[in-house]
Amino acid sequence: MRVNKKYSCLPAEEKGIHIINIRAIEDIGYDQHESTLLNSLSKNPDADCKYGLYFRDGKRKVDYILVYHYKKSSAGKTLTRRVHHNDSSARSTKQDQPLPGKGVQLEMRESEPHVDYHEDDKRFRREEYEGNLVEAGLELERDEDTKIHGVGFVKIHAPWNVLCREAEFLKLKMPTKKMYQINQTHGLLKKINSVIQKITEPIQPKVAEHKPQTVKRLSYPFSREKQHLFDLSDRDSFFDSKTRSTIVYEILKRTTCTKAKYSMGITSLLANGVYSAAYPLHDGDYEGENVEPNDRKLLCEEWASYGVFYKYQPIDLVRKYFGEKIGLYFAWLGVYTQMLIPASIVGIIVFLYGCATVDENIPSMEMCDQRNNITMCPLCDRTCSYWKMSSACATARASHLFDNPATVFFSVFMALWAATFMEHWKRKQMRLNYRWDLTGFEEEEDHPRAEYEAKVLEKSLRKEHKQKETDKEKLTWKDRFPAYLTNFVGIIFMVGLTFAIVFGVIIYRISTAAALAISSTPSGRSSVRVTVTATAVIINLVVIIILDEVYGCIARWLTQIEVPKTDKNFEERLIFKAFLLKFVNAYTPIFYVAFFKGRFVGRPGDYVYIFHSFRMEECAPGGCLMELCIQLSIIMLGKQLIQNNLFEIGIPKMKKFIRYMKLKRRRSLDHEEHMKKKQRYEVDYNLEPFAGLTPEYMEMIIQFGFVTLFVASFPLAPLFALLNNIIEIRLDAKKFVTELRRPVAVRAKDIGIWYNILRGIGKLAVIINAFVISFTSDFIPRLVYLYMYSENGTMHGFVNHTLSSFNVSDFQAGTAPNDPMDLGYEVQICRYKDYREPPWSENKYDISKDFWAVLAARLAFVIVFQNLVMFMSDFVDWIIPDIPKDISQQIHKEKVLMVEVFMREEQGKLQMLETWKDNDKKKGENCNNHSPRLPRSRSGSLSSCHSYPLDV
């Protein structure tokens, strides 16, 4: 490997300590305490490099860290401590090149036992890879003398010329010297904006990036030939830490290691254990007394704190620190949370309307009226007896809170809200693209994944191709067919498993209801429905939470065996599979209650049975909407509370505690090593690695489904989502700032496939809410009765109209109640909820004409509602432009200004060329005038004359 001076550590003599005196100091008899005292008198090198943020010279900034594991003998550890005590600059004891103090190095290497083949292979790969990084222009520094036993760190610094070169390759837009005025509003709009700014000033974060700007620097893709256009007065801050780490990561991805038969980048080296981690550093500590101001500390105070939950997010600072992709996620989450405020207010009004009109609801009053004396048919065979409809009074009154005319309006409102939210986000996204200089940015094809390269190599070796032909190979659909088949079978099996679990819960509900009906106590029999519903929903919640984690792992495994080519393809396929499985898992129990429960019951004397013994369960007399509301609320609230918040807080804390205990168990440190302050890269190594934004988006998308899909049955869903998101923003912020390693900044101009999923859920919500209103609630039957069957134009008699009669003598053998006198009198006719002919009719128990009238009205409502709301949503989409007018004007202004800058530059060049030509002509004439006097030196005189403009 070619050795570069930049790769080695600074000589010990520069720090004022001589390694040659190590033996002499020990022979004289200094003990450990005296050695520590000697070191304390010297300058602390860790403070010079700001505890790992810089190289040991204190000038070159650490842009990236590579971490690897190595085996270390006991002799090696002893000598490591010796070097540390007597030369704080020689922290590395296993360098790839000689360092000052060769005798110590040679003695240590000779005393080390030979490691196994795999360790040698990893070391050789690291040597080659790091040598290639040095050839690419990066500067490296190794540190193996750390508080973490057996872990080495490679610090990477990108010098100025490398940053310029890579910025030009990546087409990074950088601010130029040219500044221009941003168009400001005038007249009434200006006054309104100023008033809004004064009102919202207390809830604005106290960061410089969040203040409104009146001027903006013109940005242009960086070019080394046009460096004079950019403001390079401070080169240290021209490329911020986010940009520097992005540039280094791009070099790490494309730098190869060819000793493993095929090209390996950093992703392959990490996958094969050559390196154990790779990450950029945080800017510094975020808590403590003497902490220097940094962006991480500012984010912790103004963003990642529950005490500032009422403030806006400092999105520009988040983007500056974490990159555009993470900045867009938190910007989207902030817009979604803000849009939930009006939806929550309208939902509360709808709920209060139901509370205010519950005493005026005639159907529930008729059900609660004891004088009606309506005897209902048994809910189960033999063990269940006849019951009074008035016993379901509480359920009927509660159903009206959510099943009233206002819920129809709320469904329409939420459909339009979803369309408005999507349009508002598109406009916000364009504003961010303008502010973050992402206009015109196009994502380029990413590097192939390590697994894809390995699969291509395996295919080429099977065909016995030459190594140089490996790049020509690629995976076709035939190569992936077994994986596609496995994916199809696996997904079908998982969906079938979800249906089977829901079916098992149905069996539990039916059997538990029959068992509780045997109870001799009246209170036990009256609370059967509530008990069964509550326990079944809790079982569903537990199963959903468990299967969510299982399905996430299965979706990742199914995506891995497909071997997608790039990380973007991998992420999109993973998102699709995970969303499909989690959507089915979360919403299948709710779909069952909304659209299937009570639909296939049959009638008294001819019920539908499961396993010839269990009868299909029925809806309550007030309908299934109340039960749907209970199911939706418990699953939504439980999922948010347990899975989203407790898991996000508890699991990272538990992992951090386990890592801490492991490190504490493995440490064998002396007193000085224990008291030494950790380096920045050691502290960050103990943090949790960043696992991507997919779990964060998935959590919010599922919640968006709860808010929109079944909002007709639960108007308070937006309110609970709002309360959850207020906590969720600060929880995620705290996790990113304090719990996770700093992720590599990724440029992105939108939220990707998630936007299409949101639009799909919004369209599906219109259809589902139409069916919930028409088939699950009693809204349509009430309208049909009011306008077709009511004698006085009121709802009096509606309950009796929806009930059919049954002669108890028509029960099948063995299905009649065991105690027919349970109510104290003999029952001849019982009632059940359905539209059927009475027993005294010629076609007794057949479906009546009323059923077909109600069904026709329901289907007509679905068609009208769906098309009307879809049209209104598309109208909102059309009437609101995707790009705000002021932003389009600013983008056009930037293009015009950039053309002007280049035109001036070209004019300047032309003027300079003309000046040179004029000077050239004048000098030529002067030379011609003097030529007779100096004939021998004519050529020399001419050459000297013509050299002048060239020098200029």
Short mmCIF file of N, CA and C in Angstrom, two decimals, residues 768-908:
data_model
loop_
_atom_site.label_atom_id
_atom_site.label_comp_id
_atom_site.label_asym_id
_atom_site.label_seq_id
_atom_site.Cartn_x
_atom_site.Cartn_y
_atom_site.Cartn_z
N ILE A 768 -64.88 4.24 1.35
CA ILE A 768 -65.18 3.54 2.61
C ILE A 768 -66.19 4.32 3.44
N ASN A 769 -66.03 5.64 3.53
CA ASN A 769 -66.98 6.43 4.31
C ASN A 769 -68.37 6.41 3.68
N ALA A 770 -68.44 6.35 2.35
CA ALA A 770 -69.74 6.23 1.69
C ALA A 770 -70.44 4.93 2.10
N PHE A 771 -69.71 3.83 2.14
CA PHE A 771 -70.29 2.55 2.53
C PHE A 771 -70.61 2.50 4.02
N VAL A 772 -69.76 3.13 4.86
CA VAL A 772 -70.04 3.16 6.30
C VAL A 772 -71.34 3.90 6.57
N ILE A 773 -71.52 5.05 5.93
CA ILE A 773 -72.74 5.84 6.16
C ILE A 773 -73.97 5.09 5.64
N SER A 774 -73.84 4.47 4.47
CA SER A 774 -75.03 3.88 3.86
C SER A 774 -75.35 2.49 4.41
N PHE A 775 -74.35 1.67 4.74
CA PHE A 775 -74.62 0.29 5.14
C PHE A 775 -74.43 0.03 6.63
N THR A 776 -73.48 0.73 7.29
CA THR A 776 -73.23 0.46 8.70
C THR A 776 -74.14 1.28 9.61
N SER A 777 -74.33 2.54 9.27
CA SER A 777 -75.20 3.38 10.11
C SER A 777 -76.65 3.24 9.67
N ASP A 778 -77.55 3.84 10.45
CA ASP A 778 -78.98 3.83 10.14
C ASP A 778 -79.42 5.11 9.44
N PHE A 779 -78.48 5.84 8.86
CA PHE A 779 -78.81 7.12 8.24
C PHE A 779 -79.77 6.93 7.06
N ILE A 780 -79.48 5.97 6.17
CA ILE A 780 -80.33 5.75 4.99
C ILE A 780 -81.69 5.15 5.37
N PRO A 781 -81.75 4.11 6.23
CA PRO A 781 -83.09 3.61 6.63
C PRO A 781 -83.97 4.69 7.25
N ARG A 782 -83.36 5.61 8.00
CA ARG A 782 -84.16 6.69 8.59
C ARG A 782 -84.71 7.61 7.51
N LEU A 783 -83.87 7.95 6.53
CA LEU A 783 -84.35 8.80 5.44
C LEU A 783 -85.47 8.12 4.66
N VAL A 784 -85.30 6.83 4.38
CA VAL A 784 -86.33 6.09 3.63
C VAL A 784 -87.63 6.07 4.41
N TYR A 785 -87.56 5.81 5.71
CA TYR A 785 -88.78 5.78 6.53
C TYR A 785 -89.42 7.16 6.60
N LEU A 786 -88.55 8.20 6.74
CA LEU A 786 -89.09 9.55 6.90
C LEU A 786 -89.86 10.00 5.66
N TYR A 787 -89.37 9.66 4.48
CA TYR A 787 -89.98 10.18 3.26
C TYR A 787 -90.91 9.19 2.55
N MET A 788 -90.92 7.93 2.99
CA MET A 788 -91.75 6.94 2.30
C MET A 788 -92.82 6.30 3.20
N TYR A 789 -92.52 6.11 4.48
CA TYR A 789 -93.44 5.33 5.31
C TYR A 789 -94.00 6.10 6.50
N SER A 790 -93.41 7.22 6.88
CA SER A 790 -93.89 7.94 8.06
C SER A 790 -95.25 8.56 7.77
N GLU A 791 -96.16 8.39 8.71
CA GLU A 791 -97.52 8.89 8.54
C GLU A 791 -97.62 10.38 8.81
N ASN A 792 -96.83 10.87 9.78
CA ASN A 792 -96.93 12.29 10.16
C ASN A 792 -95.64 13.06 9.86
N GLY A 793 -94.73 12.47 9.08
CA GLY A 793 -93.50 13.18 8.71
C GLY A 793 -92.48 13.24 9.80
N THR A 794 -92.60 12.41 10.84
CA THR A 794 -91.62 12.36 11.92
C THR A 794 -91.03 10.95 11.98
N MET A 795 -90.11 10.77 12.95
CA MET A 795 -89.45 9.47 13.08
C MET A 795 -90.19 8.54 14.05
N HIS A 796 -91.40 8.92 14.50
CA HIS A 796 -92.17 8.04 15.38
C HIS A 796 -92.56 6.77 14.62
N GLY A 797 -92.29 5.62 15.23
CA GLY A 797 -92.60 4.35 14.61
C GLY A 797 -91.45 3.76 13.81
N PHE A 798 -90.29 4.44 13.80
CA PHE A 798 -89.17 3.93 13.01
C PHE A 798 -88.64 2.61 13.56
N VAL A 799 -88.51 2.50 14.87
CA VAL A 799 -87.96 1.27 15.47
C VAL A 799 -88.86 0.08 15.13
N ASN A 800 -90.17 0.27 15.28
CA ASN A 800 -91.09 -0.82 14.97
C ASN A 800 -91.03 -1.20 13.48
N HIS A 801 -90.76 -0.20 12.62
CA HIS A 801 -90.69 -0.46 11.19
C HIS A 801 -89.47 -1.33 10.83
N THR A 802 -88.37 -1.18 11.58
CA THR A 802 -87.15 -1.94 11.26
C THR A 802 -87.15 -3.34 11.87
N LEU A 803 -88.17 -3.68 12.68
CA LEU A 803 -88.21 -4.99 13.33
C LEU A 803 -89.22 -5.89 12.63
N SER A 804 -88.85 -7.16 12.47
CA SER A 804 -89.76 -8.17 11.91
C SER A 804 -90.24 -9.09 13.02
N SER A 805 -91.32 -9.82 12.76
CA SER A 805 -91.93 -10.69 13.77
C SER A 805 -91.62 -12.15 13.47
N PHE A 806 -91.55 -12.93 14.58
CA PHE A 806 -91.28 -14.37 14.46
C PHE A 806 -92.16 -15.14 15.44
N ASN A 807 -92.80 -16.20 14.93
CA ASN A 807 -93.61 -17.06 15.78
C ASN A 807 -92.70 -18.09 16.44
N VAL A 808 -92.70 -18.11 17.79
CA VAL A 808 -91.76 -18.98 18.53
C VAL A 808 -92.02 -20.46 18.25
N SER A 809 -93.19 -20.80 17.74
CA SER A 809 -93.46 -22.20 17.41
C SER A 809 -92.66 -22.67 16.19
N ASP A 810 -92.05 -21.73 15.46
CA ASP A 810 -91.30 -22.09 14.26
C ASP A 810 -89.81 -22.32 14.54
N PHE A 811 -89.41 -22.31 15.82
CA PHE A 811 -88.01 -22.61 16.15
C PHE A 811 -87.66 -24.03 15.70
N GLN A 812 -86.42 -24.23 15.24
CA GLN A 812 -85.96 -25.57 14.93
C GLN A 812 -85.82 -26.37 16.22
N ALA A 813 -85.89 -27.67 16.11
CA ALA A 813 -85.80 -28.54 17.28
C ALA A 813 -84.45 -28.36 17.97
N GLY A 814 -84.49 -28.12 19.27
CA GLY A 814 -83.26 -27.99 20.05
C GLY A 814 -82.67 -26.61 20.07
N THR A 815 -83.36 -25.61 19.48
CA THR A 815 -82.82 -24.24 19.46
C THR A 815 -83.65 -23.28 20.29
N ALA A 816 -84.83 -23.70 20.75
CA ALA A 816 -85.68 -22.82 21.55
C ALA A 816 -85.05 -22.59 22.91
N PRO A 817 -85.36 -21.46 23.58
CA PRO A 817 -84.79 -21.17 24.91
C PRO A 817 -85.17 -22.25 25.92
N ASN A 818 -84.23 -22.57 26.80
CA ASN A 818 -84.49 -23.55 27.85
C ASN A 818 -85.47 -23.01 28.89
N ASP A 819 -85.46 -21.69 29.07
CA ASP A 819 -86.34 -21.07 30.06
C ASP A 819 -87.24 -20.06 29.35
N PRO A 820 -88.31 -20.50 28.73
CA PRO A 820 -89.15 -19.56 27.98
C PRO A 820 -89.91 -18.59 28.87
N MET A 821 -90.02 -18.87 30.18
CA MET A 821 -90.76 -17.99 31.10
C MET A 821 -89.83 -17.05 31.86
N ASP A 822 -88.65 -16.79 31.32
CA ASP A 822 -87.67 -15.97 32.03
C ASP A 822 -88.19 -14.54 32.25
N LEU A 823 -88.99 -14.02 31.34
CA LEU A 823 -89.53 -12.68 31.49
C LEU A 823 -90.77 -12.64 32.37
N GLY A 824 -91.25 -13.81 32.78
CA GLY A 824 -92.42 -13.86 33.65
C GLY A 824 -93.72 -14.07 32.92
N TYR A 825 -93.67 -14.21 31.63
CA TYR A 825 -94.90 -14.48 30.86
C TYR A 825 -94.50 -15.30 29.64
N GLU A 826 -95.51 -15.95 29.06
CA GLU A 826 -95.27 -16.79 27.90
C GLU A 826 -95.20 -15.91 26.65
N VAL A 827 -94.18 -16.15 25.83
CA VAL A 827 -93.95 -15.36 24.63
C VAL A 827 -94.46 -16.13 23.42
N GLN A 828 -95.30 -15.50 22.62
CA GLN A 828 -95.81 -16.11 21.39
C GLN A 828 -95.09 -15.55 20.15
N ILE A 829 -94.88 -14.24 20.16
CA ILE A 829 -94.22 -13.56 19.04
C ILE A 829 -93.03 -12.78 19.58
N CYS A 830 -91.85 -13.00 18.98
CA CYS A 830 -90.67 -12.19 19.33
C CYS A 830 -90.23 -11.41 18.09
N ARG A 831 -89.45 -10.37 18.31
CA ARG A 831 -89.05 -9.48 17.23
C ARG A 831 -87.54 -9.60 16.96
N TYR A 832 -87.15 -9.35 15.75
CA TYR A 832 -85.73 -9.34 15.38
C TYR A 832 -85.53 -8.28 14.31
N LYS A 833 -84.30 -7.76 14.20
CA LYS A 833 -84.04 -6.64 13.31
C LYS A 833 -83.79 -7.15 11.90
N ASP A 834 -84.75 -6.92 11.02
CA ASP A 834 -84.61 -7.31 9.61
C ASP A 834 -85.86 -6.84 8.88
N TYR A 835 -85.78 -6.83 7.55
CA TYR A 835 -86.95 -6.50 6.73
C TYR A 835 -87.46 -7.80 6.11
N ARG A 836 -88.39 -8.48 6.81
CA ARG A 836 -88.95 -9.76 6.33
C ARG A 836 -90.47 -9.77 6.54
N GLU A 837 -91.11 -10.69 5.80
CA GLU A 837 -92.57 -10.83 5.90
C GLU A 837 -92.92 -11.44 7.26
N PRO A 838 -94.09 -11.07 7.81
CA PRO A 838 -94.52 -11.61 9.12
C PRO A 838 -94.96 -13.08 8.99
N PRO A 839 -95.07 -13.78 10.12
CA PRO A 839 -95.44 -15.21 10.07
C PRO A 839 -96.86 -15.43 9.57
N TRP A 840 -97.71 -14.43 9.60
CA TRP A 840 -99.09 -14.62 9.10
C TRP A 840 -99.21 -14.29 7.62
N SER A 841 -98.09 -13.99 6.98
CA SER A 841 -98.13 -13.71 5.54
C SER A 841 -98.08 -15.01 4.75
N GLU A 842 -98.47 -14.93 3.47
CA GLU A 842 -98.40 -16.12 2.62
C GLU A 842 -96.93 -16.56 2.42
N ASN A 843 -96.04 -15.59 2.15
CA ASN A 843 -94.61 -15.87 1.99
C ASN A 843 -93.89 -15.50 3.27
N LYS A 844 -94.22 -16.23 4.34
CA LYS A 844 -93.69 -15.82 5.64
C LYS A 844 -92.16 -15.95 5.67
N TYR A 845 -91.56 -14.95 6.33
CA TYR A 845 -90.11 -14.85 6.55
C TYR A 845 -89.32 -14.59 5.27
N ASP A 846 -89.99 -14.31 4.18
CA ASP A 846 -89.26 -13.92 2.98
C ASP A 846 -88.87 -12.44 3.08
N ILE A 847 -87.86 -12.05 2.31
CA ILE A 847 -87.43 -10.65 2.32
C ILE A 847 -88.55 -9.78 1.77
N SER A 848 -88.82 -8.68 2.46
CA SER A 848 -89.95 -7.82 2.08
C SER A 848 -89.51 -6.76 1.08
N LYS A 849 -90.52 -6.03 0.58
CA LYS A 849 -90.23 -4.96 -0.37
C LYS A 849 -89.47 -3.81 0.29
N ASP A 850 -89.68 -3.62 1.58
CA ASP A 850 -88.96 -2.55 2.29
C ASP A 850 -87.44 -2.75 2.20
N PHE A 851 -87.00 -3.99 2.27
CA PHE A 851 -85.57 -4.29 2.20
C PHE A 851 -84.97 -3.79 0.87
N TRP A 852 -85.69 -4.08 -0.23
CA TRP A 852 -85.18 -3.68 -1.54
C TRP A 852 -85.22 -2.17 -1.70
N ALA A 853 -86.19 -1.51 -1.11
CA ALA A 853 -86.25 -0.05 -1.18
C ALA A 853 -85.07 0.58 -0.44
N VAL A 854 -84.78 0.04 0.75
CA VAL A 854 -83.64 0.55 1.53
C VAL A 854 -82.32 0.25 0.81
N LEU A 855 -82.19 -0.96 0.25
CA LEU A 855 -80.96 -1.32 -0.46
C LEU A 855 -80.73 -0.41 -1.66
N ALA A 856 -81.79 -0.13 -2.42
CA ALA A 856 -81.66 0.77 -3.57
C ALA A 856 -81.22 2.16 -3.13
N ALA A 857 -81.80 2.63 -2.01
CA ALA A 857 -81.42 3.95 -1.51
C ALA A 857 -79.97 3.96 -1.06
N ARG A 858 -79.53 2.86 -0.43
CA ARG A 858 -78.14 2.78 0.02
C ARG A 858 -77.16 2.82 -1.16
N LEU A 859 -77.41 2.04 -2.17
CA LEU A 859 -76.53 2.03 -3.33
C LEU A 859 -76.54 3.37 -4.06
N ALA A 860 -77.72 3.99 -4.15
CA ALA A 860 -77.79 5.31 -4.78
C ALA A 860 -76.98 6.33 -3.99
N PHE A 861 -77.05 6.26 -2.65
CA PHE A 861 -76.27 7.19 -1.83
C PHE A 861 -74.77 6.99 -2.05
N VAL A 862 -74.32 5.72 -2.13
CA VAL A 862 -72.89 5.45 -2.34
C VAL A 862 -72.43 6.09 -3.65
N ILE A 863 -73.21 5.90 -4.71
CA ILE A 863 -72.82 6.44 -6.01
C ILE A 863 -72.78 7.96 -5.99
N VAL A 864 -73.84 8.57 -5.46
CA VAL A 864 -73.92 10.04 -5.43
C VAL A 864 -72.82 10.61 -4.54
N PHE A 865 -72.68 10.07 -3.34
CA PHE A 865 -71.69 10.57 -2.39
C PHE A 865 -70.29 10.46 -2.96
N GLN A 866 -69.97 9.30 -3.50
CA GLN A 866 -68.61 9.05 -4.01
C GLN A 866 -68.29 10.02 -5.15
N ASN A 867 -69.19 10.14 -6.13
CA ASN A 867 -68.90 10.99 -7.28
C ASN A 867 -68.89 12.47 -6.91
N LEU A 868 -69.79 12.86 -6.02
CA LEU A 868 -69.84 14.26 -5.61
C LEU A 868 -68.57 14.66 -4.87
N VAL A 869 -68.16 13.82 -3.91
CA VAL A 869 -66.98 14.15 -3.11
C VAL A 869 -65.71 14.07 -3.96
N MET A 870 -65.65 13.07 -4.84
CA MET A 870 -64.49 12.97 -5.74
C MET A 870 -64.38 14.21 -6.62
N PHE A 871 -65.53 14.66 -7.14
CA PHE A 871 -65.52 15.86 -7.97
C PHE A 871 -65.07 17.08 -7.17
N MET A 872 -65.56 17.21 -5.94
CA MET A 872 -65.17 18.34 -5.11
C MET A 872 -63.68 18.29 -4.77
N SER A 873 -63.16 17.07 -4.51
CA SER A 873 -61.73 16.92 -4.21
C SER A 873 -60.89 17.30 -5.42
N ASP A 874 -61.28 16.83 -6.60
CA ASP A 874 -60.54 17.18 -7.81
C ASP A 874 -60.63 18.67 -8.10
N PHE A 875 -61.77 19.28 -7.77
CA PHE A 875 -61.92 20.71 -7.97
C PHE A 875 -60.96 21.48 -7.06
N VAL A 876 -60.85 21.02 -5.81
CA VAL A 876 -59.90 21.65 -4.88
C VAL A 876 -58.48 21.48 -5.41
N ASP A 877 -58.19 20.27 -5.92
CA ASP A 877 -56.87 19.99 -6.49
C ASP A 877 -56.56 20.91 -7.67
N TRP A 878 -57.58 21.18 -8.48
CA TRP A 878 -57.39 21.99 -9.67
C TRP A 878 -57.29 23.47 -9.36
N ILE A 879 -58.11 23.93 -8.41
CA ILE A 879 -58.19 25.37 -8.16
C ILE A 879 -56.99 25.88 -7.38
N ILE A 880 -56.31 25.00 -6.62
CA ILE A 880 -55.13 25.41 -5.85
C ILE A 880 -53.89 25.08 -6.67
N PRO A 881 -53.11 26.05 -7.09
CA PRO A 881 -51.91 25.76 -7.89
C PRO A 881 -50.85 25.04 -7.05
N ASP A 882 -50.12 24.13 -7.70
CA ASP A 882 -49.09 23.38 -6.99
C ASP A 882 -47.92 24.26 -6.57
N ILE A 883 -47.59 25.24 -7.39
CA ILE A 883 -46.47 26.14 -7.10
C ILE A 883 -47.02 27.50 -6.73
N PRO A 884 -46.71 28.03 -5.54
CA PRO A 884 -47.18 29.38 -5.19
C PRO A 884 -46.68 30.42 -6.19
N LYS A 885 -47.49 31.43 -6.42
CA LYS A 885 -47.17 32.42 -7.43
C LYS A 885 -45.87 33.15 -7.11
N ASP A 886 -45.67 33.51 -5.83
CA ASP A 886 -44.46 34.25 -5.48
C ASP A 886 -43.21 33.39 -5.67
N ILE A 887 -43.34 32.07 -5.42
CA ILE A 887 -42.18 31.19 -5.59
C ILE A 887 -41.83 31.05 -7.07
N SER A 888 -42.84 30.91 -7.93
CA SER A 888 -42.57 30.81 -9.37
C SER A 888 -41.91 32.10 -9.87
N GLN A 889 -42.33 33.25 -9.33
CA GLN A 889 -41.71 34.52 -9.73
C GLN A 889 -40.26 34.59 -9.27
N GLN A 890 -40.00 34.10 -8.05
CA GLN A 890 -38.62 34.13 -7.53
C GLN A 890 -37.72 33.19 -8.34
N ILE A 891 -38.24 32.02 -8.71
CA ILE A 891 -37.45 31.08 -9.51
C ILE A 891 -37.11 31.69 -10.86
N HIS A 892 -38.10 32.35 -11.47
CA HIS A 892 -37.85 33.02 -12.76
C HIS A 892 -36.83 34.15 -12.59
N LYS A 893 -36.94 34.86 -11.48
CA LYS A 893 -36.01 35.95 -11.21
C LYS A 893 -34.58 35.44 -11.06
N GLU A 894 -34.43 34.29 -10.40
CA GLU A 894 -33.11 33.70 -10.23
C GLU A 894 -32.50 33.34 -11.59
N LYS A 895 -33.31 32.77 -12.48
CA LYS A 895 -32.80 32.42 -13.82
C LYS A 895 -32.34 33.66 -14.57
N VAL A 896 -33.12 34.73 -14.50
CA VAL A 896 -32.76 35.97 -15.20
C VAL A 896 -31.47 36.54 -14.63
N LEU A 897 -31.36 36.57 -13.29
CA LEU A 897 -30.15 37.10 -12.65
C LEU A 897 -28.92 36.28 -13.01
N MET A 898 -29.09 34.95 -13.06
CA MET A 898 -27.96 34.10 -13.40
C MET A 898 -27.50 34.35 -14.84
N VAL A 899 -28.44 34.55 -15.75
CA VAL A 899 -28.08 34.88 -17.13
C VAL A 899 -27.33 36.20 -17.17
N GLU A 900 -27.78 37.19 -16.38
CA GLU A 900 -27.10 38.48 -16.34
C GLU A 900 -25.68 38.34 -15.83
N VAL A 901 -25.48 37.53 -14.80
CA VAL A 901 -24.14 37.33 -14.25
C VAL A 901 -23.20 36.77 -15.30
N PHE A 902 -23.66 35.77 -16.04
CA PHE A 902 -22.80 35.14 -17.05
C PHE A 902 -22.59 36.07 -18.25
N MET A 903 -23.60 36.84 -18.60
CA MET A 903 -23.42 37.79 -19.69
C MET A 903 -22.37 38.84 -19.33
N ARG A 904 -22.40 39.33 -18.10
CA ARG A 904 -21.39 40.30 -17.66
C ARG A 904 -20.00 39.66 -17.67
N GLU A 905 -19.95 38.42 -17.25
CA GLU A 905 -18.66 37.73 -17.25
C GLU A 905 -18.12 37.58 -18.66
N GLU A 906 -18.98 37.23 -19.61
CA GLU A 906 -18.55 37.09 -20.99
C GLU A 906 -18.12 38.43 -21.56
N GLN A 907 -18.86 39.49 -21.24
CA GLN A 907 -18.48 40.82 -21.71
C GLN A 907 -17.13 41.23 -21.15
N GLY A 908 -16.90 40.93 -19.90
CA GLY A 908 -15.61 41.23 -19.29
C GLY A 908 -14.47 40.49 -19.98
#
